[in-house]
Amino acid sequence: MGFTTPDLPDIEYSDWKARTRGERLKIAAQHWVEHGFGTPYAVYVLYIVKCAFYVAGAAAVIALTPGLGSLTDIGSWWTEPIVYEKLVIWTLLYEIIGIGCGFGPLTLRFLPPIGGFLYFLRPGTLRLPPWPTKIPLTRGDQRTLVDVGLYVIVLASGVWALLQPGQGGPVTEAGDVGLIDPVAVIPLIAALGLLGLRDKTVFLAARAEQFWLTLFVFFFPFVDMIIGFKLIMLALWWGAATSKLNHHFPHVVAVMMSNSPLMRIKWLKRKMYLDPPTDLRPSLLPKILAHTGTAVEYLVPAYLVFLGDGGPLTWAAIIFMALFHLHIISTVPMGVPLEWNIFFIFSLFYLFGHYGSISVFDLSSPLLLVILLIGLLAIPTLGHIRPQWISFLPAMRYYAGNWATSAWCFRGDAEQKIDQHVKKVAALPSTQLARLYGPEIADIMLTKGQVWRSMHTHGRALNGLITRAVDNEDDYTIRDGEFIAGPTLGWNFGEGHLHNQQLLAALQRRCHFDAGELRVVILESQPMHRQRQAYKIVDAKTGVLEEGYVLVEDMLSRQPWPEAADSFPVYRTSRNDGPDRHTAGLR
């Protein structure tokens, strides 16, 4: 691996192309064990620069607050009450513009490396309303001037709130410049809420499950506000921990450690798997690491929130959790939530360090408690039980390996119709990579991306379901749903609900795929109380061909590549074999 060149399997392209898809996946999966994705070092430099910009930009903008002090005096004002409010707004804007999560090559964005505002400010691009049949004035899948106008209001109102002076101060005994007048964030709250009803992509891109909710806490007195901030952080930690109480997470740990740019010990990477290169199921080591990490996310935050008092043990817990998040950053996980983890680290020192003496038991506002119970308990609980209804983000089911996903099967050159007929800023990733490295290297790199999916449990299920959707895999180009969602919607972050049947219908209205030309396997995530995942096989033109479910235990026994004459156990609940259905490949 060089500074700008990827680390790929050592195989002649003619030999690579002559092999079946299953054989190519096997080669790439075995290569993944020691090399991960093989990301060029230049990509990591890009993300380091971006993180530095997030930190420096936040400090510079917050320093503009009247009476706070210059940037060189940051040591004297970083604990001011208004600082955290402005950091929340800065981070929300940073995310919704498109330079936070979902940025750059590790989310299949190369030329340009950003989506976000380039799409959200452009009429005619795709939008996906969450409830088009239930909410008036939200039907349609094309971005209009109304959507662009709402997005502009979000940006403008966010900048306006960032530049607000402190009001009503001091609110602490040490003296301060006060807090943002909560009236100043009403336009931001209203515009983002309305925009979210017309396009769930933008709402999720803002990381609204955290930052939009946090804006509501601005309306409460200072002590209650700090408590609200602490409870939101607790819910994020506990939500992530709860989502990892499954059989999927050890696969995530093994894949993530293989891909870590700082983990250079190859024998230790091999220890993550049972018997590489033939058996790439997780070994005992990633299972131990997975359960340990889950326990950490439960116990240490619980101590900080309910027992922390700002004393030595509190600071030890803060440092421990800061190192925990630094470790996550060091692995550079797919989706790259790097700045999000930096926000967590700052929150540790700010909320539980400087304001550690404020106890959550001092909460005095019943209304705030109700708001938080809805956003932090009711919605996530529903998302765990009915994952098909709630995105994994507001459900707080974070990097746990249990995601909705999809595989898109294009016959022949059918995927070119998307570049030809869909209004967007960037070409499909295959086209972008071919411009950078040539079509041969691009093909192998994209297979490495598919292997990332295949190394997880749901990817192993998708490999089995693809054989049910098409009669001959070699006649089709298989793409992960993220490959499609990113360039067509402008943002992707592992959210399978952005590349399900709704996106397929929007693309069909523009591309007019023939029957059998595009098949999509849609796999929903696992409900907490059931050890199974629902699936659909959908033809772009003729609709749903088959529905059913697969068992988690069957995924756990499989390798990340389909074997010859493989038959993946499925449990069909419906199937359409009518005369107008093109059902080749379905058995």
Coordinates of C-alpha atoms in Angstrom, one line a residue:
M1 CA 0.0 0.0 0.0
G2 CA 1.4 3.4 -1.0
F3 CA 0.5 7.0 -0.2
T4 CA -2.1 7.1 -3.1
T5 CA -2.3 3.5 -4.2
P6 CA -4.5 0.9 -2.6
D7 CA -3.4 -2.5 -1.2
L8 CA -5.1 -5.1 -3.3
P9 CA -4.9 -8.9 -3.7
D10 CA -1.9 -10.0 -5.8
I11 CA -3.6 -11.5 -8.8
E12 CA -3.6 -10.8 -12.5
Y13 CA -6.8 -9.1 -13.6
S14 CA -7.4 -11.6 -16.4
D15 CA -7.4 -14.4 -13.8
W16 CA -9.5 -12.3 -11.5
K17 CA -12.2 -11.6 -14.2
A18 CA -12.3 -15.3 -15.2
R19 CA -13.4 -16.4 -11.8
T20 CA -16.9 -16.5 -10.5
R21 CA -18.3 -13.8 -8.1
G22 CA -18.0 -16.2 -5.2
E23 CA -14.4 -17.0 -6.0
R24 CA -13.6 -13.3 -6.2
L25 CA -15.2 -12.6 -2.9
K26 CA -13.2 -15.4 -1.3
I27 CA -9.9 -14.0 -2.6
A28 CA -10.9 -10.5 -1.4
A29 CA -12.1 -11.8 2.0
Q30 CA -8.9 -13.7 2.7
H31 CA -6.9 -10.5 1.7
W32 CA -9.1 -8.5 4.1
V33 CA -7.9 -10.5 7.2
E34 CA -4.5 -8.9 7.2
H35 CA -5.0 -5.8 5.0
G36 CA -8.5 -4.6 5.6
F37 CA -9.8 -2.4 2.8
G38 CA -6.3 -1.5 1.7
T39 CA -7.0 2.2 2.0
P40 CA -4.2 4.5 0.7
Y41 CA -2.5 6.6 3.4
A42 CA -3.5 9.8 1.6
V43 CA -7.1 9.0 2.5
Y44 CA -6.2 8.9 6.2
V45 CA -4.4 12.2 5.9
L46 CA -7.6 13.7 4.4
Y47 CA -9.6 12.6 7.4
I48 CA -7.0 13.9 9.9
V49 CA -7.1 17.3 8.2
K50 CA -10.9 17.3 8.3
C51 CA -11.0 16.5 12.0
A52 CA -8.5 19.3 12.6
F53 CA -10.8 21.7 10.7
Y54 CA -13.8 20.6 12.8
V55 CA -11.9 21.4 16.1
A56 CA -10.2 24.6 14.9
G57 CA -13.3 25.8 13.1
A58 CA -15.5 25.3 16.2
A59 CA -13.0 27.1 18.4
A60 CA -12.7 30.0 16.0
V61 CA -16.4 30.5 15.5
I62 CA -17.2 30.2 19.2
A63 CA -14.5 32.7 20.0
L64 CA -16.5 35.3 18.1
T65 CA -19.0 35.4 20.9
P66 CA -18.9 38.9 22.4
G67 CA -17.2 39.0 25.8
L68 CA -15.9 35.5 25.6
G69 CA -12.3 36.1 24.8
S70 CA -10.0 35.5 21.9
L71 CA -9.0 32.2 20.4
T72 CA -5.6 32.4 22.2
D73 CA -7.5 32.6 25.5
I74 CA -9.5 29.4 25.0
G75 CA -8.1 27.9 28.2
S76 CA -10.1 30.5 30.2
W77 CA -13.4 30.2 28.4
W78 CA -13.9 26.7 27.1
T79 CA -16.0 25.8 30.2
E80 CA -18.4 28.7 29.7
P81 CA -22.1 27.6 29.5
I82 CA -22.6 29.1 26.0
V83 CA -19.7 27.1 24.6
Y84 CA -21.5 23.7 24.6
E85 CA -24.6 25.2 23.0
K86 CA -22.6 26.7 20.2
L87 CA -20.6 23.4 19.7
V88 CA -24.0 21.6 19.3
I89 CA -25.1 24.1 16.6
W90 CA -21.7 24.0 14.9
T91 CA -21.7 20.2 14.8
L92 CA -25.3 20.1 13.4
L93 CA -24.3 22.4 10.6
Y94 CA -21.0 20.6 10.0
E95 CA -23.0 17.3 9.6
I96 CA -25.9 18.7 7.5
I97 CA -23.5 20.4 5.1
G98 CA -22.0 17.0 4.4
I99 CA -18.5 17.2 5.8
G100 CA -19.1 15.1 8.9
C101 CA -20.3 11.5 8.8
G102 CA -20.7 10.1 5.3
F103 CA -17.8 12.2 3.8
G104 CA -15.1 11.0 1.5
P105 CA -13.6 7.8 0.0
L106 CA -14.6 5.5 2.9
T107 CA -18.2 6.2 2.0
L108 CA -17.7 5.8 -1.7
R109 CA -17.2 9.5 -2.4
F110 CA -14.2 10.3 -4.5
L111 CA -14.9 13.0 -7.1
P112 CA -16.2 15.1 -5.3
P113 CA -15.6 13.7 -1.8
I114 CA -18.7 15.5 -0.5
G115 CA -22.4 15.2 -1.2
G116 CA -24.6 17.1 1.3
F117 CA -25.2 20.7 0.3
L118 CA -24.2 20.0 -3.3
Y119 CA -27.4 17.9 -3.5
F120 CA -29.6 19.6 -0.9
L121 CA -29.3 23.0 -2.7
R122 CA -30.0 21.6 -6.1
P123 CA -33.6 21.4 -7.4
G124 CA -34.4 18.2 -9.2
T125 CA -32.3 15.8 -7.1
L126 CA -33.9 13.0 -5.3
R127 CA -35.6 13.3 -1.9
L128 CA -37.3 10.6 0.2
P129 CA -40.2 11.7 2.4
P130 CA -40.6 9.5 5.4
W131 CA -44.4 9.4 5.4
P132 CA -45.6 10.7 2.0
T133 CA -49.1 9.1 2.2
K134 CA -49.7 10.4 5.8
I135 CA -48.2 13.9 5.9
P136 CA -49.9 16.5 3.6
L137 CA -47.7 18.3 1.2
T138 CA -44.8 15.8 1.3
R139 CA -45.6 13.5 -1.6
G140 CA -43.1 13.2 -4.5
D141 CA -39.5 12.2 -4.8
Q142 CA -38.0 15.3 -6.5
R143 CA -36.4 18.1 -4.7
T144 CA -38.2 21.4 -5.3
L145 CA -37.5 25.1 -4.5
V146 CA -39.5 24.6 -1.3
D147 CA -37.0 21.9 -0.1
V148 CA -34.0 24.1 -1.2
G149 CA -35.6 27.1 0.6
L150 CA -36.1 25.1 3.8
Y151 CA -32.5 23.9 3.6
V152 CA -31.2 27.5 3.2
I153 CA -33.3 28.5 6.2
V154 CA -31.6 25.7 8.2
L155 CA -28.2 26.9 7.3
A156 CA -28.9 30.6 7.7
S157 CA -30.7 30.1 11.1
G158 CA -27.9 27.9 12.3
V159 CA -25.3 30.5 11.4
W160 CA -27.4 33.2 13.0
A161 CA -27.7 31.2 16.2
L162 CA -23.9 30.6 16.2
L163 CA -23.3 34.4 16.1
Q164 CA -25.7 35.2 19.0
P165 CA -24.2 36.9 22.1
G166 CA -24.9 35.5 25.5
Q167 CA -28.1 36.6 27.3
G168 CA -29.2 36.5 30.9
G169 CA -25.8 36.0 32.4
P170 CA -24.1 35.1 34.6
V171 CA -25.7 31.7 35.2
T172 CA -22.8 30.3 37.2
E173 CA -21.1 31.5 40.3
A174 CA -17.8 31.9 38.5
G175 CA -19.3 34.4 36.1
D176 CA -20.0 34.0 32.4
V177 CA -21.4 35.7 29.4
G178 CA -24.8 33.9 29.7
L179 CA -26.6 31.6 27.3
I180 CA -28.0 31.7 23.8
D181 CA -31.5 33.2 23.9
P182 CA -33.5 30.0 23.1
V183 CA -35.8 32.0 20.8
A184 CA -32.8 32.2 18.5
V185 CA -32.9 28.5 17.8
I186 CA -36.7 28.3 17.0
P187 CA -36.2 29.0 13.3
L188 CA -33.5 26.2 13.2
I189 CA -35.7 23.7 15.0
A190 CA -38.8 24.5 12.9
A191 CA -37.0 24.5 9.5
L192 CA -35.2 21.3 10.2
G193 CA -38.4 19.6 11.4
L194 CA -40.3 20.7 8.3
L195 CA -37.5 19.7 6.0
G196 CA -37.3 16.3 7.7
L197 CA -40.9 15.7 6.9
R198 CA -40.2 16.2 3.2
D199 CA -36.8 14.4 3.1
K200 CA -35.6 12.0 5.6
T201 CA -32.1 12.0 4.1
V202 CA -31.4 15.6 5.2
F203 CA -32.9 15.0 8.6
L204 CA -30.7 12.0 9.2
A205 CA -27.6 13.7 7.8
A206 CA -28.0 16.4 10.5
R207 CA -27.7 13.7 13.1
A208 CA -31.0 15.1 14.4
E209 CA -31.6 12.2 16.8
Q210 CA -28.9 13.9 18.9
F211 CA -28.4 17.5 17.9
W212 CA -31.9 18.5 16.9
L213 CA -33.2 17.0 20.2
T214 CA -30.4 18.9 22.1
L215 CA -31.7 22.2 20.8
F216 CA -34.9 21.7 22.7
V217 CA -32.9 21.5 25.9
F218 CA -31.8 25.1 25.4
F219 CA -35.2 26.3 26.6
F220 CA -34.7 25.1 30.2
P221 CA -32.8 26.7 33.1
F222 CA -29.0 26.2 33.2
V223 CA -28.9 23.3 35.8
D224 CA -31.6 21.4 34.0
M225 CA -30.0 22.1 30.7
I226 CA -26.7 20.5 31.8
I227 CA -28.6 17.6 33.2
G228 CA -30.4 17.2 29.9
F229 CA -27.1 17.2 28.0
K230 CA -25.8 14.5 30.4
L231 CA -28.9 12.3 29.9
I232 CA -28.7 12.6 26.1
M233 CA -25.1 11.4 26.3
L234 CA -26.1 8.6 28.6
A235 CA -28.8 7.5 26.1
L236 CA -26.3 7.5 23.3
W237 CA -23.9 5.3 25.2
W238 CA -26.6 3.0 26.5
G239 CA -28.4 2.8 23.2
A240 CA -25.1 1.8 21.5
A241 CA -24.5 -0.8 24.2
T242 CA -28.0 -2.2 24.0
S243 CA -27.8 -2.6 20.3
K244 CA -24.7 -4.7 20.7
L245 CA -26.5 -7.3 22.7
N246 CA -26.6 -9.6 19.7
H247 CA -24.6 -12.2 17.7
H248 CA -23.6 -9.6 15.0
F249 CA -21.2 -7.4 16.9
P250 CA -18.2 -9.8 17.1
H251 CA -18.1 -9.8 13.3
V252 CA -18.0 -6.0 13.4
V253 CA -15.0 -6.1 15.9
A254 CA -13.1 -8.6 13.7
V255 CA -13.6 -6.6 10.5
M256 CA -12.9 -3.3 12.2
M257 CA -9.6 -4.5 13.7
S258 CA -8.5 -6.0 10.4
N259 CA -9.1 -2.6 8.8
S260 CA -7.5 -0.5 11.5
P261 CA -4.5 1.5 10.0
L262 CA -2.7 1.5 13.4
M263 CA -2.9 -2.2 14.0
R264 CA 0.1 -3.5 12.1
I265 CA 0.6 -6.9 13.8
K266 CA -0.6 -9.3 11.2
W267 CA -0.6 -12.4 13.5
L268 CA -2.9 -10.6 15.8
K269 CA -5.3 -9.7 13.0
R270 CA -5.4 -13.4 12.1
K271 CA -6.3 -14.2 15.7
M272 CA -9.6 -12.4 15.1
Y273 CA -10.8 -15.4 13.0
L274 CA -11.3 -19.1 13.7
D275 CA -9.0 -20.6 11.1
P276 CA -7.9 -18.1 8.4
P277 CA -7.8 -18.3 5.4
T278 CA -10.4 -21.1 5.2
D279 CA -12.7 -20.2 8.2
L280 CA -13.3 -16.5 8.6
R281 CA -15.9 -16.6 11.3
P282 CA -15.0 -14.6 14.4
S283 CA -12.8 -16.3 17.0
L284 CA -13.2 -16.0 20.8
L285 CA -11.0 -12.9 20.8
P286 CA -13.4 -10.5 19.1
K287 CA -16.2 -11.9 21.1
I288 CA -14.4 -11.1 24.3
L289 CA -13.6 -7.6 23.0
A290 CA -17.2 -7.1 21.9
H291 CA -18.7 -8.0 25.2
T292 CA -16.0 -6.0 27.1
G293 CA -16.8 -2.9 25.0
T294 CA -20.5 -3.3 25.6
A295 CA -20.0 -3.6 29.3
V296 CA -17.8 -0.4 29.2
E297 CA -20.6 1.5 27.5
Y298 CA -23.0 0.5 30.1
L299 CA -21.0 0.8 33.3
V300 CA -18.6 3.7 33.0
P301 CA -21.3 6.2 31.7
A302 CA -23.6 5.0 34.4
Y303 CA -21.0 5.9 37.0
L304 CA -20.4 9.3 35.4
V305 CA -24.1 10.2 35.2
F306 CA -25.4 8.8 38.5
L307 CA -22.3 8.7 40.8
G308 CA -19.8 11.1 39.4
D309 CA -19.0 14.2 41.5
G310 CA -16.0 15.7 39.7
G311 CA -13.5 13.9 42.0
P312 CA -10.5 11.7 41.2
L313 CA -12.6 8.6 40.3
T314 CA -14.7 10.7 38.0
W315 CA -11.7 12.0 36.2
A316 CA -10.3 8.5 35.9
A317 CA -13.6 7.4 34.3
I318 CA -13.5 10.4 32.0
I319 CA -10.0 9.6 30.8
F320 CA -11.0 6.0 30.3
M321 CA -13.9 6.9 28.1
A322 CA -11.9 9.4 26.2
L323 CA -9.4 6.7 25.4
F324 CA -12.3 4.4 24.4
H325 CA -13.5 7.0 21.8
L326 CA -9.9 7.6 20.7
H327 CA -9.7 3.9 20.0
I328 CA -12.8 4.1 17.8
I329 CA -11.4 7.0 15.9
S330 CA -8.1 5.2 15.4
T331 CA -9.9 2.3 13.6
V332 CA -11.4 4.8 11.1
P333 CA -14.7 2.9 10.9
M334 CA -16.7 2.9 7.6
G335 CA -19.1 5.8 7.6
V336 CA -16.3 7.7 9.4
P337 CA -18.1 9.2 12.4
L338 CA -14.8 10.8 13.5
E339 CA -16.0 14.2 14.5
W340 CA -18.9 12.7 16.3
N341 CA -16.5 10.8 18.5
I342 CA -14.5 14.0 19.1
F343 CA -17.8 15.6 20.2
F344 CA -18.1 12.8 22.7
I345 CA -14.6 13.4 24.1
F346 CA -15.2 17.1 24.6
S347 CA -18.6 16.3 26.2
L348 CA -16.8 14.0 28.7
F349 CA -14.5 16.8 29.9
Y350 CA -17.1 19.5 29.8
L351 CA -20.2 17.9 31.2
F352 CA -18.8 15.3 33.5
G353 CA -15.5 17.0 34.4
H354 CA -16.1 20.7 34.8
Y355 CA -19.8 20.3 35.6
G356 CA -19.5 17.0 37.3
S357 CA -20.9 18.4 40.5
I358 CA -24.3 18.9 38.9
S359 CA -26.3 15.8 39.7
V360 CA -29.0 14.4 37.5
F361 CA -31.1 14.0 40.6
D362 CA -31.4 17.8 40.7
L363 CA -33.6 17.8 37.6
S364 CA -36.6 20.1 38.4
S365 CA -38.5 20.3 35.1
P366 CA -41.1 17.6 34.4
L367 CA -41.5 18.8 30.8
L368 CA -37.8 18.3 30.1
L369 CA -38.1 14.8 31.5
V370 CA -41.1 14.0 29.2
I371 CA -39.2 15.3 26.1
L372 CA -36.2 13.2 26.9
L373 CA -38.2 10.1 27.7
I374 CA -39.8 10.3 24.3
G375 CA -36.6 11.0 22.4
L376 CA -34.3 8.8 24.4
L377 CA -36.5 5.9 25.5
A378 CA -39.8 5.6 23.6
I379 CA -38.5 6.1 20.0
P380 CA -35.4 3.9 20.5
T381 CA -37.4 1.2 22.1
L382 CA -39.8 1.2 19.2
G383 CA -36.8 1.1 16.9
H384 CA -35.4 -2.0 18.6
I385 CA -38.8 -3.8 18.4
R386 CA -40.0 -2.6 15.0
P387 CA -36.7 -1.8 13.1
Q388 CA -38.6 -1.5 9.9
W389 CA -40.4 1.6 11.2
I390 CA -37.5 3.6 12.7
S391 CA -34.0 4.4 11.3
F392 CA -31.1 2.9 13.2
L393 CA -30.0 6.5 14.1
P394 CA -33.0 7.7 16.1
A395 CA -33.3 4.1 17.4
M396 CA -29.7 4.6 18.7
R397 CA -28.7 1.2 17.2
Y398 CA -25.2 2.4 16.3
Y399 CA -22.1 0.5 15.1
A400 CA -23.4 -2.9 16.2
G401 CA -23.6 -4.9 12.9
N402 CA -27.4 -5.1 13.0
W403 CA -28.4 -2.9 10.1
A404 CA -30.9 -2.9 7.3
T405 CA -29.2 -3.3 4.0
S406 CA -29.6 -4.3 0.4
A407 CA -27.9 -5.8 -2.7
W408 CA -28.7 -4.4 -6.1
C409 CA -28.3 -6.8 -9.1
F410 CA -28.0 -5.1 -12.5
R411 CA -28.1 -7.2 -15.6
G412 CA -25.6 -6.3 -18.2
D413 CA -24.9 -2.5 -18.3
A414 CA -28.3 -1.6 -16.7
E415 CA -26.6 0.4 -14.0
Q416 CA -25.5 3.0 -16.5
K417 CA -29.1 4.1 -16.7
I418 CA -28.7 5.7 -13.3
D419 CA -25.8 7.9 -14.5
Q420 CA -27.8 8.7 -17.7
H421 CA -31.3 9.5 -16.2
V422 CA -30.9 10.6 -12.6
K423 CA -30.1 14.2 -11.7
K424 CA -27.2 14.2 -9.3
V425 CA -23.8 15.7 -8.7
A426 CA -21.5 12.7 -8.7
A427 CA -21.2 9.7 -11.0
L428 CA -21.6 6.2 -9.6
P429 CA -18.6 5.1 -7.5
S430 CA -17.5 2.7 -10.3
T431 CA -17.2 5.6 -12.7
Q432 CA -15.4 7.7 -10.1
L433 CA -12.9 5.0 -9.2
A434 CA -12.2 4.2 -12.9
R435 CA -11.2 7.8 -13.5
L436 CA -8.8 7.6 -10.6
Y437 CA -7.2 4.2 -11.0
G438 CA -8.6 2.7 -14.3
P439 CA -11.4 0.2 -14.6
E440 CA -9.4 -2.9 -13.6
I441 CA -8.2 -1.6 -10.2
A442 CA -11.7 0.0 -9.7
D443 CA -13.3 -3.4 -10.2
I444 CA -11.1 -5.1 -7.5
M445 CA -11.5 -2.1 -5.1
L446 CA -15.3 -2.3 -5.4
T447 CA -15.2 -6.0 -4.7
K448 CA -13.2 -5.2 -1.5
G449 CA -16.2 -3.0 -0.6
Q450 CA -18.6 -5.8 -1.1
V451 CA -16.4 -8.0 1.0
W452 CA -16.7 -5.5 3.9
R453 CA -20.4 -6.2 3.7
S454 CA -19.9 -10.0 3.3
M455 CA -17.7 -10.2 6.4
H456 CA -20.7 -9.1 8.5
T457 CA -23.6 -11.5 9.3
H458 CA -26.1 -9.7 7.1
G459 CA -23.7 -9.8 4.1
R460 CA -23.5 -13.5 4.4
A461 CA -27.3 -13.7 4.3
L462 CA -27.3 -11.3 1.2
N463 CA -24.9 -13.6 -0.6
G464 CA -27.3 -16.5 -0.1
L465 CA -30.4 -14.4 -1.1
I466 CA -28.8 -13.1 -4.3
T467 CA -28.8 -16.6 -5.7
R468 CA -32.6 -16.6 -5.2
A469 CA -33.0 -13.3 -7.0
V470 CA -31.1 -14.0 -10.2
D471 CA -30.6 -17.1 -12.3
N472 CA -27.0 -16.5 -13.1
E473 CA -24.9 -14.2 -11.0
D474 CA -22.3 -13.9 -13.7
D475 CA -24.8 -12.1 -15.9
Y476 CA -25.3 -9.4 -13.2
T477 CA -23.2 -6.7 -11.6
I478 CA -23.9 -6.8 -7.8
R479 CA -23.7 -3.5 -5.9
D480 CA -24.2 -2.7 -2.3
G481 CA -27.1 -0.4 -1.5
E482 CA -24.7 2.2 -0.2
F483 CA -23.1 2.3 -3.6
I484 CA -26.5 3.4 -5.0
A485 CA -27.7 5.7 -2.2
G486 CA -24.6 7.8 -1.9
P487 CA -24.5 9.3 -5.4
T488 CA -28.3 9.5 -5.9
L489 CA -29.3 11.0 -2.6
G490 CA -26.1 12.9 -1.6
W491 CA -25.6 11.2 1.7
N492 CA -25.2 7.7 3.0
F493 CA -24.2 6.3 6.4
G494 CA -25.1 2.7 6.5
E495 CA -28.8 3.4 6.7
G496 CA -30.5 0.7 4.7
H497 CA -33.8 2.6 4.7
L498 CA -32.3 5.0 2.3
H499 CA -31.8 2.3 -0.4
N500 CA -34.9 0.1 0.1
Q501 CA -38.0 -0.1 -2.1
Q502 CA -38.7 3.6 -1.8
L503 CA -35.5 4.5 -3.6
L504 CA -36.0 1.7 -6.1
A505 CA -39.4 3.1 -7.0
A506 CA -37.9 6.6 -7.4
L507 CA -35.2 5.3 -9.7
Q508 CA -37.6 3.2 -11.7
R509 CA -39.7 6.3 -12.5
R510 CA -36.6 7.9 -14.1
C511 CA -34.7 4.9 -15.5
H512 CA -37.5 2.6 -16.7
F513 CA -35.7 -0.7 -16.1
D514 CA -37.1 -3.7 -18.0
A515 CA -38.3 -6.8 -16.1
G516 CA -35.3 -8.7 -14.8
E517 CA -32.9 -5.9 -15.5
L518 CA -32.7 -4.8 -11.9
R519 CA -33.4 -7.0 -8.9
V520 CA -32.9 -5.7 -5.3
V521 CA -32.6 -7.9 -2.3
I522 CA -33.7 -5.9 0.7
L523 CA -32.8 -7.3 4.2
E524 CA -34.2 -5.6 7.3
S525 CA -32.3 -5.6 10.6
Q526 CA -33.1 -8.0 13.4
P527 CA -35.7 -7.0 16.0
M528 CA -34.4 -7.3 19.5
H529 CA -36.9 -10.0 20.5
R530 CA -36.5 -12.2 17.5
Q531 CA -33.5 -14.1 16.1
R532 CA -34.5 -13.5 12.5
Q533 CA -34.4 -10.9 9.8
A534 CA -37.1 -10.2 7.2
Y535 CA -36.2 -9.9 3.5
K536 CA -37.8 -9.0 0.2
I537 CA -36.7 -9.7 -3.4
V538 CA -38.0 -6.9 -5.6
D539 CA -37.9 -6.4 -9.4
A540 CA -37.7 -2.8 -10.4
K541 CA -40.5 -3.1 -12.9
T542 CA -42.8 -5.8 -11.7
G543 CA -42.5 -5.3 -8.0
V544 CA -42.2 -7.7 -5.0
L545 CA -41.3 -11.2 -6.1
E546 CA -40.8 -12.9 -2.8
E547 CA -40.9 -12.1 0.9
G548 CA -39.7 -14.1 3.9
Y549 CA -37.2 -14.2 6.6
V550 CA -33.8 -15.7 7.4
L551 CA -32.5 -16.9 10.8
V552 CA -29.5 -15.3 12.4
E553 CA -28.1 -18.7 13.4
D554 CA -27.8 -19.6 9.7
M555 CA -25.8 -16.5 9.0
L556 CA -23.4 -17.3 11.9
S557 CA -22.5 -20.7 10.3
R558 CA -21.5 -19.3 6.9
Q559 CA -18.4 -17.9 5.3
P560 CA -18.3 -14.5 3.7
W561 CA -18.5 -16.0 0.2
P562 CA -21.1 -18.1 -1.5
E563 CA -20.1 -21.7 -2.2
A564 CA -20.8 -23.5 -5.4
A565 CA -24.3 -25.0 -5.5
D566 CA -25.0 -23.2 -2.2
S567 CA -28.5 -23.2 -0.8
F568 CA -29.2 -20.6 1.9
P569 CA -32.1 -21.6 4.2
V570 CA -35.0 -19.2 3.9
Y571 CA -38.5 -19.1 5.2
R572 CA -40.9 -17.6 2.6
T573 CA -44.0 -15.8 3.8
S574 CA -45.2 -14.8 0.3
R575 CA -44.3 -15.2 -3.3
N576 CA -45.7 -13.8 -6.6
D577 CA -45.5 -16.2 -9.5
G578 CA -48.2 -14.5 -11.5
P579 CA -48.0 -14.5 -15.3
D580 CA -46.9 -10.9 -15.4
R581 CA -43.9 -11.6 -13.1
H582 CA -40.4 -12.2 -14.5
T583 CA -39.3 -14.7 -11.9
A584 CA -36.2 -16.3 -13.4
G585 CA -33.9 -17.3 -10.6
L586 CA -36.6 -17.6 -7.9
R587 CA -36.9 -21.0 -6.4

